[in-house]
Amino acid sequence: MTSIGGAEMVDWNLAVATATRLVRPGPEISREEAREVVAELRRHAKAAEEHVRSFTRMIPEGTEPEDTPVLIVDRAGWIKANVAGFRELLRPLLGKMQDRRGNGPGGAVLGAVGGKVTGVEVGMLLSFLASRVLGQYETFAPATREFPVSADGGGRLLLVAPNIVHVERELEVDPHDFRLWVALHEETHRTQFTGVPWLRDHLQGEIQSFLEETDVDPVTVLERLREAAQSLAGGRPEGEDGEDGGRSLVELVQTPAQREILGRLTAVMSLLEGHADFVMDGVGPEVVSSVGEIREKFQQRRARGASRLDQALRKLLGLDAKLRQYRDGERFVRAVVDEVGMDGFNRVWTSPNTLPTKAEIAKPADWIARVHRRAES
């Protein structure tokens, strides 16, 4: 951990310990049923690979698939895997915050707060997220003994078994269909990054540029973390809003340069998430007989949230923006495929210059005009 004078900005070990202690227990399930769920998710991940490759036509036939690890994890496993990724990705930002802490007027306050308090608060937020994620393709994850990555230093695919079981029971849908449906979404993300060699480096470069441009006030960020943690712990009155109207953590640290980068990142993430939703529904009718029922119930679940507290935390953590990315991105992909076909859509993966802008996500015809008609002229 990066530190100044031995004082850690975030005690990541404490964050893991706090999150694993506070995270809700998974659904009740027998040991035998748990083994069957894990085995079925592994089979579905393998089957989804071929379905997605055939539907998207992103990877040429005969090409050997990348040896990406598929890890079936519980909630504690998701926490450990993601802390490793967060720690690596946020290293430049934390270094910058520590410089501010040492030189700025907030240094004394931060010294009193310390990395352990921040670690507890980060852990509380991770415990909230750990019970909600169904699956994840970790693009920038560092390799560990417990959580390996692909041989070329790429990513790994996580499927969070207890969360999948919880949601399939809550929605009262066919569990075998639902597990394959989830695997199709996450496999699409794996195909995006393994089928487009430049995408990982491009996205990592954008994220690092965003972090490097951060003109961040450490006291403000820590106050926002504390507000989120207090909401989660019930220490903040229901319905109480901050002076800034409840802005998210991301919105708090934006400079003009960051807003430009964030616009590009939002467009890319909308494309990736919307493409995954489009593929899972496109493949679905052939291999998931109840896909219509699953999609309808899942969309209703996404839209309504669990409670006012859940909605407040989703806003604070920027999760509402992610929900918009699913919707707007899927609409973009569907409109482009309807107009120019799957191969025409796949021009989006040619280079960073053919990625849609944030404005083009909202107006797919503008992307078609820029990429297709210019290429044909």
CSV table of C-alpha atoms in Angstrom, one decimal:
chain,number,residue,atom,x,y,z
A,1,MET,CA,0.0,0.0,0.0
A,2,THR,CA,1.1,3.5,-0.8
A,3,SER,CA,1.6,5.5,2.3
A,4,ILE,CA,3.0,8.7,3.7
A,5,GLY,CA,4.8,8.5,7.0
A,6,GLY,CA,3.4,5.0,7.5
A,7,ALA,CA,-0.2,6.2,7.4
A,8,GLU,CA,-2.2,4.4,4.7
A,9,MET,CA,-4.8,6.2,2.7
A,10,VAL,CA,-7.0,3.1,2.6
A,11,ASP,CA,-6.4,0.0,4.7
A,12,TRP,CA,-7.4,-2.5,2.0
A,13,ASN,CA,-7.0,-5.5,4.3
A,14,LEU,CA,-9.4,-4.0,6.7
A,15,ALA,CA,-11.8,-3.2,3.8
A,16,VAL,CA,-11.9,-6.9,2.9
A,17,ALA,CA,-12.3,-7.9,6.5
A,18,THR,CA,-15.1,-5.4,7.0
A,19,ALA,CA,-16.9,-6.3,3.8
A,20,THR,CA,-16.8,-10.0,4.4
A,21,ARG,CA,-18.0,-9.6,7.9
A,22,LEU,CA,-21.0,-7.4,7.0
A,23,VAL,CA,-22.1,-8.9,3.7
A,24,ARG,CA,-25.5,-10.6,3.9
A,25,PRO,CA,-25.4,-14.4,3.9
A,26,GLY,CA,-26.5,-16.0,0.7
A,27,PRO,CA,-29.7,-18.0,0.2
A,28,GLU,CA,-30.1,-21.2,2.1
A,29,ILE,CA,-28.9,-24.0,-0.1
A,30,SER,CA,-27.6,-27.6,0.6
A,31,ARG,CA,-24.0,-28.5,0.0
A,32,GLU,CA,-25.1,-30.9,-2.8
A,33,GLU,CA,-27.2,-28.3,-4.5
A,34,ALA,CA,-24.4,-25.8,-4.2
A,35,ARG,CA,-22.1,-28.2,-6.0
A,36,GLU,CA,-24.7,-28.7,-8.7
A,37,VAL,CA,-25.0,-24.9,-9.2
A,38,VAL,CA,-21.3,-24.5,-9.5
A,39,ALA,CA,-21.0,-27.3,-12.0
A,40,GLU,CA,-23.9,-26.0,-14.1
A,41,LEU,CA,-22.5,-22.5,-14.2
A,42,ARG,CA,-19.2,-23.8,-15.5
A,43,ARG,CA,-21.0,-25.7,-18.2
A,44,HIS,CA,-23.1,-22.7,-19.1
A,45,ALA,CA,-20.0,-20.5,-19.3
A,46,LYS,CA,-18.4,-23.0,-21.8
A,47,ALA,CA,-21.6,-23.3,-23.8
A,48,ALA,CA,-22.1,-19.5,-23.9
A,49,GLU,CA,-18.7,-19.0,-25.4
A,50,GLU,CA,-19.7,-20.8,-28.7
A,51,HIS,CA,-23.2,-19.2,-28.7
A,52,VAL,CA,-21.8,-15.7,-28.4
A,53,ARG,CA,-19.0,-16.2,-31.0
A,54,SER,CA,-21.5,-17.5,-33.5
A,55,PHE,CA,-24.0,-14.7,-33.0
A,56,THR,CA,-21.6,-11.8,-32.8
A,57,ARG,CA,-19.2,-13.0,-35.5
A,58,MET,CA,-16.5,-10.9,-33.7
A,59,ILE,CA,-13.9,-13.8,-33.7
A,60,PRO,CA,-13.0,-15.5,-37.0
A,61,GLU,CA,-14.1,-19.2,-37.3
A,62,GLY,CA,-11.3,-21.6,-36.4
A,63,THR,CA,-9.6,-19.1,-34.0
A,64,GLU,CA,-8.8,-20.7,-30.7
A,65,PRO,CA,-10.5,-19.0,-27.8
A,66,GLU,CA,-8.4,-17.2,-25.3
A,67,ASP,CA,-7.8,-19.3,-22.1
A,68,THR,CA,-9.6,-17.0,-19.8
A,69,PRO,CA,-10.2,-18.4,-16.3
A,70,VAL,CA,-13.9,-18.8,-15.3
A,71,LEU,CA,-14.2,-18.5,-11.5
A,72,ILE,CA,-17.4,-19.4,-9.7
A,73,VAL,CA,-17.2,-17.4,-6.5
A,74,ASP,CA,-19.3,-16.6,-3.4
A,75,ARG,CA,-19.8,-13.0,-2.1
A,76,ALA,CA,-16.6,-13.0,-0.1
A,77,GLY,CA,-14.7,-14.2,-3.2
A,78,TRP,CA,-16.1,-11.3,-5.2
A,79,ILE,CA,-15.0,-8.9,-2.5
A,80,LYS,CA,-11.4,-10.2,-2.5
A,81,ALA,CA,-11.1,-10.3,-6.2
A,82,ASN,CA,-12.5,-6.7,-6.7
A,83,VAL,CA,-10.4,-5.2,-3.9
A,84,ALA,CA,-7.3,-6.4,-5.7
A,85,GLY,CA,-8.5,-4.7,-8.9
A,86,PHE,CA,-9.6,-1.5,-7.2
A,87,ARG,CA,-6.3,-1.2,-5.4
A,88,GLU,CA,-4.3,-1.5,-8.6
A,89,LEU,CA,-6.5,0.8,-10.7
A,90,LEU,CA,-6.8,3.5,-8.0
A,91,ARG,CA,-3.1,3.6,-7.2
A,92,PRO,CA,-2.4,6.8,-9.1
A,93,LEU,CA,-5.5,8.6,-7.6
A,94,LEU,CA,-4.5,7.5,-4.0
A,95,GLY,CA,-1.0,8.7,-4.6
A,96,LYS,CA,-2.3,12.1,-5.7
A,97,MET,CA,-4.7,12.3,-2.7
A,98,GLN,CA,-1.8,11.5,-0.3
A,99,ASP,CA,0.2,14.4,-1.8
A,100,ARG,CA,-2.7,16.6,-1.1
A,101,ARG,CA,-3.1,15.3,2.4
A,102,GLY,CA,0.5,16.0,3.2
A,103,ASN,CA,0.5,19.5,1.7
A,104,GLY,CA,-3.0,20.8,2.0
A,105,PRO,CA,-5.2,22.2,4.8
A,106,GLY,CA,-7.0,18.9,5.1
A,107,GLY,CA,-3.9,17.0,6.1
A,108,ALA,CA,-4.5,17.1,9.8
A,109,VAL,CA,-8.1,16.0,9.4
A,110,LEU,CA,-7.1,13.1,7.2
A,111,GLY,CA,-4.3,12.2,9.6
A,112,ALA,CA,-6.9,11.9,12.3
A,113,VAL,CA,-9.3,9.9,10.2
A,114,GLY,CA,-6.6,7.5,9.0
A,115,GLY,CA,-6.6,4.6,6.6
A,116,LYS,CA,-8.4,2.3,9.0
A,117,VAL,CA,-11.5,4.4,9.2
A,118,THR,CA,-11.5,4.7,5.4
A,119,GLY,CA,-10.9,1.0,5.1
A,120,VAL,CA,-14.0,0.3,7.2
A,121,GLU,CA,-16.1,2.7,5.1
A,122,VAL,CA,-14.9,1.2,1.8
A,123,GLY,CA,-15.6,-2.2,3.2
A,124,MET,CA,-19.2,-1.2,4.1
A,125,LEU,CA,-19.8,-0.1,0.5
A,126,LEU,CA,-18.3,-3.3,-0.9
A,127,SER,CA,-20.6,-5.4,1.3
A,128,PHE,CA,-23.5,-3.6,-0.2
A,129,LEU,CA,-22.3,-4.3,-3.8
A,130,ALA,CA,-21.3,-7.9,-3.1
A,131,SER,CA,-24.8,-9.1,-2.7
A,132,ARG,CA,-26.0,-7.5,-6.0
A,133,VAL,CA,-23.4,-8.5,-8.7
A,134,LEU,CA,-24.4,-11.6,-10.7
A,135,GLY,CA,-21.3,-11.8,-12.8
A,136,GLN,CA,-18.3,-9.8,-14.0
A,137,TYR,CA,-15.6,-9.8,-16.6
A,138,GLU,CA,-12.6,-8.3,-14.7
A,139,THR,CA,-10.6,-6.6,-17.4
A,140,PHE,CA,-7.7,-5.2,-15.4
A,141,ALA,CA,-7.4,-7.6,-12.6
A,142,PRO,CA,-4.0,-8.5,-11.2
A,143,ALA,CA,-3.2,-12.2,-10.9
A,144,THR,CA,-3.1,-13.7,-7.5
A,145,ARG,CA,-2.8,-17.3,-6.3
A,146,GLU,CA,-6.5,-17.5,-5.5
A,147,PHE,CA,-7.7,-15.5,-8.6
A,148,PRO,CA,-5.6,-16.2,-11.7
A,149,VAL,CA,-6.0,-14.3,-15.0
A,150,SER,CA,-5.5,-15.4,-18.6
A,151,ALA,CA,-2.0,-16.3,-19.8
A,152,ASP,CA,-1.4,-13.0,-21.7
A,153,GLY,CA,-2.2,-10.9,-18.5
A,154,GLY,CA,-5.8,-10.2,-19.5
A,155,GLY,CA,-8.9,-10.7,-17.5
A,156,ARG,CA,-11.0,-13.4,-15.8
A,157,LEU,CA,-14.7,-14.2,-15.7
A,158,LEU,CA,-16.5,-14.2,-12.3
A,159,LEU,CA,-19.9,-15.7,-11.7
A,160,VAL,CA,-21.3,-15.0,-8.2
A,161,ALA,CA,-23.2,-18.2,-7.5
A,162,PRO,CA,-25.3,-17.1,-4.4
A,163,ASN,CA,-26.5,-13.9,-6.1
A,164,ILE,CA,-27.6,-15.8,-9.2
A,165,VAL,CA,-29.5,-18.3,-7.0
A,166,HIS,CA,-31.0,-15.5,-5.0
A,167,VAL,CA,-32.3,-13.6,-8.0
A,168,GLU,CA,-33.6,-16.7,-9.9
A,169,ARG,CA,-35.7,-17.5,-6.7
A,170,GLU,CA,-36.8,-14.0,-6.3
A,171,LEU,CA,-38.0,-13.7,-9.9
A,172,GLU,CA,-39.5,-17.2,-9.8
A,173,VAL,CA,-37.9,-18.1,-13.2
A,174,ASP,CA,-36.5,-21.4,-14.5
A,175,PRO,CA,-33.1,-21.6,-12.8
A,176,HIS,CA,-31.4,-23.5,-15.6
A,177,ASP,CA,-32.5,-20.9,-18.2
A,178,PHE,CA,-31.6,-18.0,-15.9
A,179,ARG,CA,-28.1,-19.3,-15.3
A,180,LEU,CA,-27.4,-19.6,-19.0
A,181,TRP,CA,-28.9,-16.2,-19.6
A,182,VAL,CA,-26.5,-14.6,-17.1
A,183,ALA,CA,-23.6,-16.5,-18.6
A,184,LEU,CA,-24.4,-15.2,-22.1
A,185,HIS,CA,-24.1,-11.6,-20.8
A,186,GLU,CA,-20.8,-12.1,-19.1
A,187,GLU,CA,-19.4,-14.2,-22.0
A,188,THR,CA,-20.2,-11.3,-24.3
A,189,HIS,CA,-17.9,-9.1,-22.3
A,190,ARG,CA,-15.2,-11.7,-22.5
A,191,THR,CA,-15.6,-11.9,-26.3
A,192,GLN,CA,-15.5,-8.1,-26.6
A,193,PHE,CA,-12.1,-7.9,-24.9
A,194,THR,CA,-10.6,-11.1,-26.4
A,195,GLY,CA,-11.9,-10.4,-29.9
A,196,VAL,CA,-10.8,-6.7,-30.0
A,197,PRO,CA,-7.0,-6.7,-29.2
A,198,TRP,CA,-6.8,-2.9,-28.7
A,199,LEU,CA,-9.9,-2.4,-26.5
A,200,ARG,CA,-8.3,-3.3,-23.1
A,201,ASP,CA,-5.4,-0.9,-23.5
A,202,HIS,CA,-7.6,1.8,-24.9
A,203,LEU,CA,-10.0,1.6,-22.0
A,204,GLN,CA,-7.2,1.4,-19.4
A,205,GLY,CA,-5.6,4.5,-20.9
A,206,GLU,CA,-8.9,6.4,-20.7
A,207,ILE,CA,-9.4,5.4,-17.1
A,208,GLN,CA,-5.8,6.4,-16.1
A,209,SER,CA,-6.2,9.7,-17.9
A,210,PHE,CA,-9.4,10.3,-15.9
A,211,LEU,CA,-7.6,9.6,-12.6
A,212,GLU,CA,-4.6,11.6,-13.5
A,213,GLU,CA,-6.8,14.7,-14.3
A,214,THR,CA,-8.5,14.4,-10.9
A,215,ASP,CA,-8.2,17.7,-9.0
A,216,VAL,CA,-9.5,16.0,-5.9
A,217,ASP,CA,-10.0,17.3,-2.4
A,218,PRO,CA,-9.4,14.3,-0.1
A,219,VAL,CA,-11.6,15.7,2.7
A,220,THR,CA,-14.5,15.9,0.3
A,221,VAL,CA,-14.1,12.4,-1.0
A,222,LEU,CA,-13.8,11.0,2.5
A,223,GLU,CA,-16.9,12.9,3.6
A,224,ARG,CA,-18.8,11.4,0.6
A,225,LEU,CA,-17.5,7.9,1.6
A,226,ARG,CA,-18.7,8.5,5.1
A,227,GLU,CA,-22.1,9.7,4.0
A,228,ALA,CA,-22.5,6.5,1.9
A,229,ALA,CA,-21.3,4.3,4.8
A,230,GLN,CA,-23.7,6.0,7.3
A,231,SER,CA,-26.6,5.6,4.9
A,232,LEU,CA,-25.8,1.9,4.7
A,233,ALA,CA,-25.6,1.6,8.5
A,234,GLY,CA,-28.8,3.5,9.0
A,235,GLY,CA,-27.0,6.5,10.6
A,236,ARG,CA,-28.4,9.0,8.2
A,237,PRO,CA,-32.1,10.0,8.4
A,238,GLU,CA,-34.1,8.5,5.5
A,239,GLY,CA,-34.7,11.1,2.8
A,240,GLU,CA,-32.0,13.5,4.0
A,241,ASP,CA,-30.1,15.0,1.1
A,242,GLY,CA,-26.7,16.6,1.1
A,243,GLU,CA,-26.3,20.2,0.1
A,244,ASP,CA,-25.2,19.2,-3.4
A,245,GLY,CA,-28.4,17.4,-4.1
A,246,GLY,CA,-27.1,13.9,-3.7
A,247,ARG,CA,-24.4,13.8,-6.4
A,248,SER,CA,-22.5,10.6,-7.0
A,249,LEU,CA,-18.9,10.0,-6.0
A,250,VAL,CA,-17.8,10.3,-9.7
A,251,GLU,CA,-19.5,13.6,-10.1
A,252,LEU,CA,-17.7,15.1,-7.1
A,253,VAL,CA,-14.2,14.7,-8.6
A,254,GLN,CA,-14.8,16.0,-12.1
A,255,THR,CA,-12.7,18.8,-13.7
A,256,PRO,CA,-13.5,20.1,-17.2
A,257,ALA,CA,-10.8,17.8,-18.6
A,258,GLN,CA,-12.4,14.9,-16.7
A,259,ARG,CA,-15.8,15.6,-18.0
A,260,GLU,CA,-14.5,15.2,-21.6
A,261,ILE,CA,-12.9,11.9,-20.7
A,262,LEU,CA,-15.9,10.8,-18.8
A,263,GLY,CA,-18.1,11.4,-21.8
A,264,ARG,CA,-15.9,9.1,-23.9
A,265,LEU,CA,-15.9,6.5,-21.1
A,266,THR,CA,-19.6,6.7,-20.8
A,267,ALA,CA,-20.0,6.0,-24.5
A,268,VAL,CA,-17.7,3.0,-24.4
A,269,MET,CA,-19.4,1.5,-21.4
A,270,SER,CA,-22.8,2.1,-22.8
A,271,LEU,CA,-21.7,0.3,-26.0
A,272,LEU,CA,-20.2,-2.7,-24.1
A,273,GLU,CA,-23.2,-3.1,-21.7
A,274,GLY,CA,-25.8,-2.5,-24.4
A,275,HIS,CA,-24.1,-5.0,-26.7
A,276,ALA,CA,-24.1,-7.6,-24.0
A,277,ASP,CA,-27.8,-7.1,-23.3
A,278,PHE,CA,-28.5,-7.3,-27.1
A,279,VAL,CA,-26.5,-10.5,-27.5
A,280,MET,CA,-28.0,-12.3,-24.5
A,281,ASP,CA,-31.5,-11.5,-25.8
A,282,GLY,CA,-30.5,-12.3,-29.4
A,283,VAL,CA,-29.1,-15.7,-28.5
A,284,GLY,CA,-31.7,-16.4,-26.0
A,285,PRO,CA,-34.7,-17.6,-28.0
A,286,GLU,CA,-32.6,-20.4,-29.5
A,287,VAL,CA,-31.1,-21.7,-26.3
A,288,VAL,CA,-33.1,-20.1,-23.4
A,289,SER,CA,-36.8,-21.1,-23.9
A,290,SER,CA,-38.1,-18.7,-21.2
A,291,VAL,CA,-36.0,-15.7,-22.2
A,292,GLY,CA,-39.0,-13.5,-22.7
A,293,GLU,CA,-40.3,-14.1,-19.2
A,294,ILE,CA,-36.8,-13.7,-17.7
A,295,ARG,CA,-36.1,-10.4,-19.5
A,296,GLU,CA,-39.5,-8.9,-18.5
A,297,LYS,CA,-39.1,-9.8,-14.8
A,298,PHE,CA,-35.4,-8.8,-14.7
A,299,GLN,CA,-36.1,-5.4,-16.3
A,300,GLN,CA,-38.9,-4.7,-13.7
A,301,ARG,CA,-36.4,-5.6,-10.9
A,302,ARG,CA,-33.8,-3.3,-12.3
A,303,ALA,CA,-36.2,-0.4,-12.6
A,304,ARG,CA,-37.8,-0.5,-9.2
A,305,GLY,CA,-34.8,-1.1,-7.0
A,306,ALA,CA,-35.2,-2.6,-3.5
A,307,SER,CA,-35.9,0.4,-1.3
A,308,ARG,CA,-35.4,4.1,-0.8
A,309,LEU,CA,-32.0,3.3,0.9
A,310,ASP,CA,-31.1,1.1,-2.1
A,311,GLN,CA,-32.0,3.8,-4.5
A,312,ALA,CA,-30.0,6.4,-2.6
A,313,LEU,CA,-26.9,4.3,-2.5
A,314,ARG,CA,-27.3,3.4,-6.2
A,315,LYS,CA,-27.3,7.2,-7.0
A,316,LEU,CA,-24.4,7.9,-4.7
A,317,LEU,CA,-22.3,5.1,-6.2
A,318,GLY,CA,-23.2,6.0,-9.8
A,319,LEU,CA,-25.2,2.7,-10.3
A,320,ASP,CA,-28.1,4.6,-11.8
A,321,ALA,CA,-25.8,5.7,-14.5
A,322,LYS,CA,-24.9,2.1,-15.2
A,323,LEU,CA,-28.6,1.2,-15.6
A,324,ARG,CA,-28.9,3.9,-18.2
A,325,GLN,CA,-25.9,2.5,-20.0
A,326,TYR,CA,-27.7,-0.8,-20.4
A,327,ARG,CA,-30.8,0.8,-21.8
A,328,ASP,CA,-29.2,3.4,-24.0
A,329,GLY,CA,-26.4,1.1,-25.3
A,330,GLU,CA,-28.8,-1.7,-26.1
A,331,ARG,CA,-31.0,0.8,-28.1
A,332,PHE,CA,-27.9,2.0,-30.0
A,333,VAL,CA,-26.8,-1.6,-30.9
A,334,ARG,CA,-30.3,-2.6,-32.0
A,335,ALA,CA,-30.8,0.4,-34.2
A,336,VAL,CA,-27.4,-0.1,-35.9
A,337,VAL,CA,-27.9,-3.8,-36.5
A,338,ASP,CA,-31.4,-3.2,-37.9
A,339,GLU,CA,-30.0,-0.7,-40.3
A,340,VAL,CA,-26.6,-2.2,-41.4
A,341,GLY,CA,-26.6,-5.8,-40.1
A,342,MET,CA,-24.3,-7.5,-37.7
A,343,ASP,CA,-21.2,-7.2,-39.9
A,344,GLY,CA,-22.0,-3.5,-40.4
A,345,PHE,CA,-22.3,-3.0,-36.6
A,346,ASN,CA,-19.0,-4.8,-36.1
A,347,ARG,CA,-17.2,-1.9,-37.7
A,348,VAL,CA,-17.5,-0.3,-34.3
A,349,TRP,CA,-14.6,-2.6,-33.2
A,350,THR,CA,-12.2,-1.4,-36.0
A,351,SER,CA,-10.3,1.2,-33.9
A,352,PRO,CA,-10.9,3.8,-31.2
A,353,ASN,CA,-11.9,6.2,-33.9
A,354,THR,CA,-14.9,4.1,-34.8
A,355,LEU,CA,-16.3,3.9,-31.3
A,356,PRO,CA,-19.5,5.9,-30.9
A,357,THR,CA,-19.4,9.2,-29.1
A,358,LYS,CA,-21.8,9.9,-26.2
A,359,ALA,CA,-23.9,11.9,-28.6
A,360,GLU,CA,-24.0,9.1,-31.2
A,361,ILE,CA,-25.1,6.6,-28.6
A,362,ALA,CA,-28.3,8.7,-28.4
A,363,LYS,CA,-28.4,9.2,-32.2
A,364,PRO,CA,-27.3,5.9,-33.9
A,365,ALA,CA,-28.0,7.4,-37.3
A,366,ASP,CA,-25.1,9.9,-36.8
A,367,TRP,CA,-22.7,7.0,-36.1
A,368,ILE,CA,-23.9,5.2,-39.2
A,369,ALA,CA,-23.4,8.3,-41.3
A,370,ARG,CA,-19.9,9.0,-39.9
A,371,VAL,CA,-18.5,5.4,-40.1
A,372,HIS,CA,-20.4,3.8,-43.0
A,373,ARG,CA,-21.2,6.6,-45.4
A,374,ARG,CA,-17.8,8.1,-45.1
A,375,ALA,CA,-16.2,4.7,-45.7
A,376,GLU,CA,-18.3,4.2,-48.8
A,377,SER,CA,-17.6,7.6,-50.3
